[in-house]
Amino acid sequence: MKRLTKGILALAALTAAAALTGCDKKNGTTTEGEATFAGTYRMETKPFYSDMEAKDPSATAIEAEGLNMTYAQVIAAVFGLVQSAETGDQADITFGEDGSLTIVTNDPAAGSETVFPDAEAGMPASAIRYAVSGDRVVFTLSSDAMDNMLDTESDPQQAAAIKQLLARFDKGVFVYSAADNSAKVTFKYTLEGKTLTLYIDKGMLSETWSAGKEATDDIIAMVGQSDPATAAILTAVFPQVDTMLEGFDKIEAGARMTKQ
C-alpha cells in the first residue's frame, strides 16, 4: 500500500483543494467549453522538476544555527531533491472521462500491477476522483484514501493526531475536511502536445503556508517526539518562511507524464 501512496503523491507531485475560487463542482465534471486531459499517461520513476527564481540569489534565505543558506543554495538544494526523488515504479495513469483514475505500475521483473483501484486493500475506485476547472485539477481523496495513507487501522492514535493537525489546512494546495475525513488536493496543469504537467506555484504555496503556519507548534511537537534535532531546526526556520517566500520571484514544482 505504500507503493500506492507513492503513486498518489507522484500523481499530485506531493503530500501531498475544494477551495478553488469560484469552484464548486461535482467530481469528474468540467464546465462547458473547458479542456480535459482524459487518457492514459506514463509517469517515469523520476518525473519531478522544479523551476525557481530569486530576487537576489546571493541574499540569505534561511539563517539558523548550522543552517545558513542563500537563495541560490536553496534553489540548488530543491533541484537536487526533486531530481533524485523517485516514485518507485514506472506507472501508467488513466484519467477517465467520468473523473475516475486507474494507476498501473510497471516493474521489469514483476510485470504490471494495478495498484489503484484495489478494493481488497480498502481503496475502491471511489477513493480518489479528479475534476478539471480552468487551468487547475482537483483530486478528491475520500475517507478510504485518507485512512489508508495514514495507516489508521494499525495506528489509530497517530492517525487521529495527524487528522487534527490537517484540519488547520483550509485553503491552498491541500484542504482537509474533518466532517467526512476527506481531502482535496489542487494543482495547476498544462497539456502541451503529449506532455501533461501537474504543478504548484508560488501563489499556491504561499496560500497553503498561510493556513499551515497556524499549525507549526503542533507540527514541531509531533516531529519532536521522534526527532528532536529536526524539531529544533523547524523551530528556527518556520518564523522565516514568510520572508523567504517573499524573496522569490518564481517558485514552480511538479511532475510530468507523457500521453500514450
PDB file of C-alpha atoms in Angstrom:
ATOM      1  CA  MET A   1       0.000   0.000   0.000  1.00  0.00           C
ATOM      2  CA  LYS A   2       2.961   2.307   0.440  1.00  0.00           C
ATOM      3  CA  ARG A   3       3.509   1.930  -3.308  1.00  0.00           C
ATOM      4  CA  LEU A   4       0.005   3.277  -3.842  1.00  0.00           C
ATOM      5  CA  THR A   5       0.772   6.203  -1.554  1.00  0.00           C
ATOM      6  CA  LYS A   6       3.861   6.975  -3.622  1.00  0.00           C
ATOM      7  CA  GLY A   7       1.797   6.774  -6.774  1.00  0.00           C
ATOM      8  CA  ILE A   8      -0.755   9.211  -5.449  1.00  0.00           C
ATOM      9  CA  LEU A   9       1.913  11.633  -4.278  1.00  0.00           C
ATOM     10  CA  ALA A  10       3.686  11.321  -7.605  1.00  0.00           C
ATOM     11  CA  LEU A  11       0.453  11.955  -9.461  1.00  0.00           C
ATOM     12  CA  ALA A  12      -0.122  15.004  -7.301  1.00  0.00           C
ATOM     13  CA  ALA A  13       3.576  15.898  -7.178  1.00  0.00           C
ATOM     14  CA  LEU A  14       3.361  15.984  -3.101  1.00  0.00           C
ATOM     15  CA  THR A  15       1.907  15.193   0.375  1.00  0.00           C
ATOM     16  CA  ALA A  16       0.782  15.869  -0.592  1.00  0.00           C
ATOM     17  CA  ALA A  17      -8.465  21.583  -2.631  1.00  0.00           C
ATOM     18  CA  ALA A  18     -12.106  22.406  -2.995  1.00  0.00           C
ATOM     19  CA  ALA A  19     -11.099  25.915  -2.043  1.00  0.00           C
ATOM     20  CA  LEU A  20     -10.593  26.946  -5.652  1.00  0.00           C
ATOM     21  CA  THR A  21     -12.061  30.393  -6.046  1.00  0.00           C
ATOM     22  CA  GLY A  22     -15.401  30.001  -7.710  1.00  0.00           C
ATOM     23  CA  CYS A  23     -15.052  26.227  -7.993  1.00  0.00           C
ATOM     24  CA  ASP A  24     -17.939  24.213  -6.605  1.00  0.00           C
ATOM     25  CA  LYS A  25     -18.468  21.300  -8.946  1.00  0.00           C
ATOM     26  CA  LYS A  26     -19.137  17.584  -8.742  1.00  0.00           C
ATOM     27  CA  ASN A  27     -16.171  15.250  -9.044  1.00  0.00           C
ATOM     28  CA  GLY A  28     -15.218  14.291 -12.558  1.00  0.00           C
ATOM     29  CA  THR A  29     -17.053  17.128 -14.307  1.00  0.00           C
ATOM     30  CA  THR A  30     -15.877  20.099 -16.337  1.00  0.00           C
ATOM     31  CA  THR A  31     -17.761  23.265 -17.209  1.00  0.00           C
ATOM     32  CA  GLU A  32     -18.864  23.626 -20.807  1.00  0.00           C
ATOM     33  CA  GLY A  33     -16.002  24.522 -23.102  1.00  0.00           C
ATOM     34  CA  GLU A  34     -13.227  23.533 -20.688  1.00  0.00           C
ATOM     35  CA  ALA A  35     -10.381  21.324 -21.848  1.00  0.00           C
ATOM     36  CA  THR A  36      -9.915  17.897 -20.325  1.00  0.00           C
ATOM     37  CA  PHE A  37      -6.844  15.673 -20.369  1.00  0.00           C
ATOM     38  CA  ALA A  38      -8.680  12.337 -20.228  1.00  0.00           C
ATOM     39  CA  GLY A  39      -6.490   9.494 -21.436  1.00  0.00           C
ATOM     40  CA  THR A  40      -3.576   7.310 -20.341  1.00  0.00           C
ATOM     41  CA  TYR A  41      -0.241   8.875 -19.410  1.00  0.00           C
ATOM     42  CA  ARG A  42       3.064   7.280 -18.499  1.00  0.00           C
ATOM     43  CA  MET A  43       4.891   8.597 -15.450  1.00  0.00           C
ATOM     44  CA  GLU A  44       8.545   7.605 -15.266  1.00  0.00           C
ATOM     45  CA  THR A  45      10.257   6.755 -11.985  1.00  0.00           C
ATOM     46  CA  LYS A  46      11.781  10.261 -11.828  1.00  0.00           C
ATOM     47  CA  PRO A  47       9.066  12.594 -13.118  1.00  0.00           C
ATOM     48  CA  PHE A  48       9.645  15.598 -10.848  1.00  0.00           C
ATOM     49  CA  TYR A  49      11.031  19.035 -11.713  1.00  0.00           C
ATOM     50  CA  SER A  50      11.451  22.474 -10.160  1.00  0.00           C
ATOM     51  CA  ASP A  51      11.858  25.969 -11.587  1.00  0.00           C
ATOM     52  CA  MET A  52      12.737  28.733  -9.116  1.00  0.00           C
ATOM     53  CA  GLU A  53      13.990  32.309  -9.448  1.00  0.00           C
ATOM     54  CA  ALA A  54      15.064  34.588  -6.582  1.00  0.00           C
ATOM     55  CA  LYS A  55      15.033  38.378  -6.496  1.00  0.00           C
ATOM     56  CA  ASP A  56      18.604  38.306  -5.163  1.00  0.00           C
ATOM     57  CA  PRO A  57      20.232  34.854  -5.431  1.00  0.00           C
ATOM     58  CA  SER A  58      23.100  35.860  -3.123  1.00  0.00           C
ATOM     59  CA  ALA A  59      20.837  37.087  -0.308  1.00  0.00           C
ATOM     60  CA  THR A  60      20.328  34.981   2.806  1.00  0.00           C
ATOM     61  CA  ALA A  61      17.166  32.873   2.561  1.00  0.00           C
ATOM     62  CA  ILE A  62      17.443  30.893   5.800  1.00  0.00           C
ATOM     63  CA  GLU A  63      19.523  31.734   8.832  1.00  0.00           C
ATOM     64  CA  ALA A  64      19.767  29.317  11.744  1.00  0.00           C
ATOM     65  CA  GLU A  65      22.433  27.623  13.804  1.00  0.00           C
ATOM     66  CA  GLY A  66      24.201  25.218  11.471  1.00  0.00           C
ATOM     67  CA  LEU A  67      21.858  26.078   8.600  1.00  0.00           C
ATOM     68  CA  ASN A  68      22.637  29.298   6.742  1.00  0.00           C
ATOM     69  CA  MET A  69      21.605  29.244   3.099  1.00  0.00           C
ATOM     70  CA  THR A  70      21.399  31.793   0.322  1.00  0.00           C
ATOM     71  CA  TYR A  71      18.557  31.718  -2.193  1.00  0.00           C
ATOM     72  CA  ALA A  72      20.941  30.214  -4.745  1.00  0.00           C
ATOM     73  CA  GLN A  73      21.735  27.406  -2.317  1.00  0.00           C
ATOM     74  CA  VAL A  74      18.060  26.789  -1.561  1.00  0.00           C
ATOM     75  CA  ILE A  75      17.292  26.582  -5.290  1.00  0.00           C
ATOM     76  CA  ALA A  76      20.177  24.145  -5.806  1.00  0.00           C
ATOM     77  CA  ALA A  77      19.062  22.017  -2.852  1.00  0.00           C
ATOM     78  CA  VAL A  78      15.466  21.814  -4.081  1.00  0.00           C
ATOM     79  CA  PHE A  79      16.658  20.995  -7.598  1.00  0.00           C
ATOM     80  CA  GLY A  80      18.822  18.178  -6.267  1.00  0.00           C
ATOM     81  CA  LEU A  81      15.948  16.855  -4.171  1.00  0.00           C
ATOM     82  CA  VAL A  82      13.423  16.690  -6.987  1.00  0.00           C
ATOM     83  CA  GLN A  83      15.958  15.292  -9.444  1.00  0.00           C
ATOM     84  CA  SER A  84      16.763  12.397  -7.127  1.00  0.00           C
ATOM     85  CA  ALA A  85      13.197  11.704  -5.920  1.00  0.00           C
ATOM     86  CA  GLU A  86      11.674   8.501  -7.286  1.00  0.00           C
ATOM     87  CA  THR A  87       8.102   7.221  -7.380  1.00  0.00           C
ATOM     88  CA  GLY A  88       9.216   3.597  -7.021  1.00  0.00           C
ATOM     89  CA  ASP A  89       7.939   2.172 -10.311  1.00  0.00           C
ATOM     90  CA  GLN A  90       7.068   3.449 -13.739  1.00  0.00           C
ATOM     91  CA  ALA A  91       3.295   3.897 -13.851  1.00  0.00           C
ATOM     92  CA  ASP A  92       0.551   4.250 -16.429  1.00  0.00           C
ATOM     93  CA  ILE A  93      -2.139   6.589 -15.110  1.00  0.00           C
ATOM     94  CA  THR A  94      -5.527   6.677 -16.807  1.00  0.00           C
ATOM     95  CA  PHE A  95      -7.774   9.706 -16.295  1.00  0.00           C
ATOM     96  CA  GLY A  96     -11.326   8.678 -17.164  1.00  0.00           C
ATOM     97  CA  GLU A  97     -13.856  10.990 -18.759  1.00  0.00           C
ATOM     98  CA  ASP A  98     -16.066  10.369 -15.713  1.00  0.00           C
ATOM     99  CA  GLY A  99     -13.450  11.577 -13.203  1.00  0.00           C
ATOM    100  CA  SER A 100     -12.120   8.123 -12.382  1.00  0.00           C
ATOM    101  CA  LEU A 101      -8.463   7.159 -12.009  1.00  0.00           C
ATOM    102  CA  THR A 102      -6.557   3.948 -12.673  1.00  0.00           C
ATOM    103  CA  ILE A 103      -2.886   3.508 -11.743  1.00  0.00           C
ATOM    104  CA  VAL A 104      -0.944   0.541 -13.130  1.00  0.00           C
ATOM    105  CA  THR A 105       2.707   0.160 -12.145  1.00  0.00           C
ATOM    106  CA  ASN A 106       5.249  -1.443 -14.467  1.00  0.00           C
ATOM    107  CA  ASP A 107       8.065  -3.467 -12.910  1.00  0.00           C
ATOM    108  CA  PRO A 108      10.527  -5.086 -15.366  1.00  0.00           C
ATOM    109  CA  ALA A 109      10.900  -8.063 -13.019  1.00  0.00           C
ATOM    110  CA  ALA A 110       7.408  -8.463 -11.580  1.00  0.00           C
ATOM    111  CA  GLY A 111       5.374  -7.187 -14.527  1.00  0.00           C
ATOM    112  CA  SER A 112       2.347  -4.897 -14.401  1.00  0.00           C
ATOM    113  CA  GLU A 113       0.153  -4.452 -11.351  1.00  0.00           C
ATOM    114  CA  THR A 114      -2.979  -2.374 -10.832  1.00  0.00           C
ATOM    115  CA  VAL A 115      -2.371  -0.503  -7.586  1.00  0.00           C
ATOM    116  CA  PHE A 116      -5.457   1.669  -7.864  1.00  0.00           C
ATOM    117  CA  PRO A 117      -8.279   0.867  -7.549  1.00  0.00           C
ATOM    118  CA  ASP A 118      -7.689  -2.003  -5.142  1.00  0.00           C
ATOM    119  CA  ALA A 119     -10.869  -2.889  -3.272  1.00  0.00           C
ATOM    120  CA  GLU A 120      -9.201  -5.697  -1.314  1.00  0.00           C
ATOM    121  CA  ALA A 121      -6.734  -3.190   0.128  1.00  0.00           C
ATOM    122  CA  GLY A 122      -9.539  -0.808   1.079  1.00  0.00           C
ATOM    123  CA  MET A 123      -9.083   1.508  -1.901  1.00  0.00           C
ATOM    124  CA  PRO A 124     -12.182   1.257  -4.134  1.00  0.00           C
ATOM    125  CA  ALA A 125     -12.496   3.281  -7.333  1.00  0.00           C
ATOM    126  CA  SER A 126     -14.409   5.961  -5.428  1.00  0.00           C
ATOM    127  CA  ALA A 127     -11.465   6.595  -3.096  1.00  0.00           C
ATOM    128  CA  ILE A 128      -9.801   9.045  -5.490  1.00  0.00           C
ATOM    129  CA  ARG A 129     -11.561  11.180  -8.092  1.00  0.00           C
ATOM    130  CA  TYR A 130     -10.473  14.147 -10.168  1.00  0.00           C
ATOM    131  CA  ALA A 131     -12.120  17.179 -11.695  1.00  0.00           C
ATOM    132  CA  VAL A 132     -10.786  19.863 -14.047  1.00  0.00           C
ATOM    133  CA  SER A 133     -11.557  23.551 -13.543  1.00  0.00           C
ATOM    134  CA  GLY A 134      -9.925  26.031 -15.875  1.00  0.00           C
ATOM    135  CA  ASP A 135      -6.155  25.626 -15.511  1.00  0.00           C
ATOM    136  CA  ARG A 136      -6.455  23.538 -12.338  1.00  0.00           C
ATOM    137  CA  VAL A 137      -7.209  19.958 -11.447  1.00  0.00           C
ATOM    138  CA  VAL A 138      -8.679  18.871  -8.115  1.00  0.00           C
ATOM    139  CA  PHE A 139      -8.085  15.393  -6.693  1.00  0.00           C
ATOM    140  CA  THR A 140     -10.626  14.341  -4.072  1.00  0.00           C
ATOM    141  CA  LEU A 141      -9.369  11.805  -1.540  1.00  0.00           C
ATOM    142  CA  SER A 142     -12.205  10.005   0.224  1.00  0.00           C
ATOM    143  CA  SER A 143     -12.225   8.774   3.791  1.00  0.00           C
ATOM    144  CA  ASP A 144     -10.991   5.395   2.489  1.00  0.00           C
ATOM    145  CA  ALA A 145      -7.966   7.044   0.882  1.00  0.00           C
ATOM    146  CA  MET A 146      -7.160   9.176   3.922  1.00  0.00           C
ATOM    147  CA  ASP A 147      -7.371   6.267   6.371  1.00  0.00           C
ATOM    148  CA  ASN A 148      -5.295   4.126   4.045  1.00  0.00           C
ATOM    149  CA  MET A 149      -2.480   6.664   3.697  1.00  0.00           C
ATOM    150  CA  LEU A 150      -2.476   7.499   7.401  1.00  0.00           C
ATOM    151  CA  ASP A 151      -2.492   3.804   8.406  1.00  0.00           C
ATOM    152  CA  THR A 152      -5.490   4.484  10.640  1.00  0.00           C
ATOM    153  CA  GLU A 153      -6.187   0.794  11.217  1.00  0.00           C
ATOM    154  CA  SER A 154      -2.689  -0.014  12.500  1.00  0.00           C
ATOM    155  CA  ASP A 155      -2.058   3.236  14.387  1.00  0.00           C
ATOM    156  CA  PRO A 156      -5.360   4.968  15.204  1.00  0.00           C
ATOM    157  CA  GLN A 157      -3.905   7.351  17.798  1.00  0.00           C
ATOM    158  CA  GLN A 158      -1.229   8.689  15.456  1.00  0.00           C
ATOM    159  CA  ALA A 159      -3.749   8.973  12.628  1.00  0.00           C
ATOM    160  CA  ALA A 160      -6.149  10.906  14.874  1.00  0.00           C
ATOM    161  CA  ALA A 161      -3.371  13.324  15.855  1.00  0.00           C
ATOM    162  CA  ILE A 162      -2.453  13.910  12.226  1.00  0.00           C
ATOM    163  CA  LYS A 163      -6.091  14.463  11.246  1.00  0.00           C
ATOM    164  CA  GLN A 164      -6.419  17.054  13.991  1.00  0.00           C
ATOM    165  CA  LEU A 165      -3.393  18.839  12.569  1.00  0.00           C
ATOM    166  CA  LEU A 166      -4.646  18.577   8.978  1.00  0.00           C
ATOM    167  CA  ALA A 167      -7.914  20.230   9.973  1.00  0.00           C
ATOM    168  CA  ARG A 168      -5.948  23.503  10.166  1.00  0.00           C
ATOM    169  CA  PHE A 169      -5.434  23.403   6.406  1.00  0.00           C
ATOM    170  CA  ASP A 170      -8.477  25.120   4.949  1.00  0.00           C
ATOM    171  CA  LYS A 171      -7.008  26.707   1.800  1.00  0.00           C
ATOM    172  CA  GLY A 172      -4.279  26.209  -0.737  1.00  0.00           C
ATOM    173  CA  VAL A 173      -2.932  23.033  -2.304  1.00  0.00           C
ATOM    174  CA  PHE A 174      -4.304  20.745   0.407  1.00  0.00           C
ATOM    175  CA  VAL A 175      -7.650  21.157   2.167  1.00  0.00           C
ATOM    176  CA  TYR A 176      -8.848  18.606   4.719  1.00  0.00           C
ATOM    177  CA  SER A 177     -12.455  18.162   5.834  1.00  0.00           C
ATOM    178  CA  ALA A 178     -12.746  16.735   9.344  1.00  0.00           C
ATOM    179  CA  ALA A 179     -16.512  16.424   8.877  1.00  0.00           C
ATOM    180  CA  ASP A 180     -16.199  13.499   6.451  1.00  0.00           C
ATOM    181  CA  ASN A 181     -12.470  12.709   6.723  1.00  0.00           C
ATOM    182  CA  SER A 182     -11.838  13.645   3.100  1.00  0.00           C
ATOM    183  CA  ALA A 183      -9.313  15.922   1.430  1.00  0.00           C
ATOM    184  CA  LYS A 184      -8.930  17.836  -1.798  1.00  0.00           C
ATOM    185  CA  VAL A 185      -5.542  18.389  -3.427  1.00  0.00           C
ATOM    186  CA  THR A 186      -5.313  21.057  -6.121  1.00  0.00           C
ATOM    187  CA  PHE A 187      -2.670  21.601  -8.795  1.00  0.00           C
ATOM    188  CA  LYS A 188      -2.311  23.696 -11.875  1.00  0.00           C
ATOM    189  CA  TYR A 189      -1.831  21.793 -15.103  1.00  0.00           C
ATOM    190  CA  THR A 190      -0.675  22.248 -18.672  1.00  0.00           C
ATOM    191  CA  LEU A 191      -1.068  19.887 -21.605  1.00  0.00           C
ATOM    192  CA  GLU A 192       1.404  20.683 -24.365  1.00  0.00           C
ATOM    193  CA  GLY A 193       1.428  18.113 -27.141  1.00  0.00           C
ATOM    194  CA  LYS A 194       1.644  14.784 -25.309  1.00  0.00           C
ATOM    195  CA  THR A 195       3.214  16.193 -22.132  1.00  0.00           C
ATOM    196  CA  LEU A 196       0.923  16.652 -19.133  1.00  0.00           C
ATOM    197  CA  THR A 197       2.394  18.692 -16.279  1.00  0.00           C
ATOM    198  CA  LEU A 198       0.877  18.945 -12.797  1.00  0.00           C
ATOM    199  CA  TYR A 199       2.472  21.601 -10.602  1.00  0.00           C
ATOM    200  CA  ILE A 200       2.170  24.152  -7.818  1.00  0.00           C
ATOM    201  CA  ASP A 201       3.464  27.700  -7.987  1.00  0.00           C
ATOM    202  CA  LYS A 202       4.493  30.421  -5.543  1.00  0.00           C
ATOM    203  CA  GLY A 203       0.967  31.730  -5.060  1.00  0.00           C
ATOM    204  CA  MET A 204      -0.437  28.307  -4.245  1.00  0.00           C
ATOM    205  CA  LEU A 205       2.461  27.528  -1.923  1.00  0.00           C
ATOM    206  CA  SER A 206       2.065  30.849  -0.103  1.00  0.00           C
ATOM    207  CA  GLU A 207      -1.661  30.252   0.341  1.00  0.00           C
ATOM    208  CA  THR A 208      -1.015  26.797   1.765  1.00  0.00           C
ATOM    209  CA  TRP A 209       1.618  28.165   4.143  1.00  0.00           C
ATOM    210  CA  SER A 210      -0.711  30.922   5.363  1.00  0.00           C
ATOM    211  CA  ALA A 211      -3.095  28.198   6.517  1.00  0.00           C
ATOM    212  CA  GLY A 212      -0.463  25.768   7.742  1.00  0.00           C
ATOM    213  CA  LYS A 213       1.619  28.196   9.777  1.00  0.00           C
ATOM    214  CA  GLU A 214      -1.117  28.228  12.396  1.00  0.00           C
ATOM    215  CA  ALA A 215      -0.257  24.563  12.969  1.00  0.00           C
ATOM    216  CA  THR A 216       3.521  24.963  13.240  1.00  0.00           C
ATOM    217  CA  ASP A 217       3.602  24.448  17.014  1.00  0.00           C
ATOM    218  CA  ASP A 218       1.685  21.196  16.634  1.00  0.00           C
ATOM    219  CA  ILE A 219       3.960  20.077  13.797  1.00  0.00           C
ATOM    220  CA  ILE A 220       7.076  20.793  15.842  1.00  0.00           C
ATOM    221  CA  ALA A 221       5.658  18.935  18.834  1.00  0.00           C
ATOM    222  CA  MET A 222       4.784  15.911  16.720  1.00  0.00           C
ATOM    223  CA  VAL A 223       8.185  15.803  14.999  1.00  0.00           C
ATOM    224  CA  GLY A 224       9.945  16.365  18.313  1.00  0.00           C
ATOM    225  CA  GLN A 225       8.578  13.122  19.724  1.00  0.00           C
ATOM    226  CA  SER A 226      10.805  11.094  17.410  1.00  0.00           C
ATOM    227  CA  ASP A 227      13.335  13.597  16.025  1.00  0.00           C
ATOM    228  CA  PRO A 228      14.268  16.438  18.423  1.00  0.00           C
ATOM    229  CA  ALA A 229      17.083  17.658  16.152  1.00  0.00           C
ATOM    230  CA  THR A 230      14.743  18.210  13.211  1.00  0.00           C
ATOM    231  CA  ALA A 231      12.179  19.821  15.516  1.00  0.00           C
ATOM    232  CA  ALA A 232      14.857  22.295  16.625  1.00  0.00           C
ATOM    233  CA  ILE A 233      15.614  23.194  13.006  1.00  0.00           C
ATOM    234  CA  LEU A 234      11.914  23.687  12.257  1.00  0.00           C
ATOM    235  CA  THR A 235      11.594  25.914  15.314  1.00  0.00           C
ATOM    236  CA  ALA A 236      14.268  28.186  13.871  1.00  0.00           C
ATOM    237  CA  VAL A 237      13.143  28.027  10.225  1.00  0.00           C
ATOM    238  CA  PHE A 238       9.350  28.340  10.438  1.00  0.00           C
ATOM    239  CA  PRO A 239       9.365  32.024  11.552  1.00  0.00           C
ATOM    240  CA  GLN A 240      11.453  32.863   8.466  1.00  0.00           C
ATOM    241  CA  VAL A 241       9.210  31.243   5.858  1.00  0.00           C
ATOM    242  CA  ASP A 242       7.100  34.338   5.077  1.00  0.00           C
ATOM    243  CA  THR A 243      10.190  36.442   4.417  1.00  0.00           C
ATOM    244  CA  MET A 244      11.854  33.656   2.457  1.00  0.00           C
ATOM    245  CA  LEU A 245       8.851  33.190   0.166  1.00  0.00           C
ATOM    246  CA  GLU A 246       8.745  36.919  -0.496  1.00  0.00           C
ATOM    247  CA  GLY A 247      12.333  36.724  -1.754  1.00  0.00           C
ATOM    248  CA  PHE A 248      11.349  34.527  -4.690  1.00  0.00           C
ATOM    249  CA  ASP A 249      10.073  35.866  -7.993  1.00  0.00           C
ATOM    250  CA  LYS A 250       9.119  32.377  -9.092  1.00  0.00           C
ATOM    251  CA  ILE A 251       8.528  29.008  -7.479  1.00  0.00           C
ATOM    252  CA  GLU A 252       7.239  26.127  -9.555  1.00  0.00           C
ATOM    253  CA  ALA A 253       7.476  22.423  -8.797  1.00  0.00           C
ATOM    254  CA  GLY A 254       5.629  19.433 -10.131  1.00  0.00           C
ATOM    255  CA  ALA A 255       5.663  16.263 -12.192  1.00  0.00           C
ATOM    256  CA  ARG A 256       5.443  15.469 -15.887  1.00  0.00           C
ATOM    257  CA  MET A 257       3.990  12.485 -17.724  1.00  0.00           C
ATOM    258  CA  THR A 258       3.580  11.517 -21.373  1.00  0.00           C
ATOM    259  CA  LYS A 259       0.343  10.577 -23.130  1.00  0.00           C
ATOM    260  CA  GLN A 260       0.396   7.068 -24.561  1.00  0.00           C
TER     261      GLN A 260
END
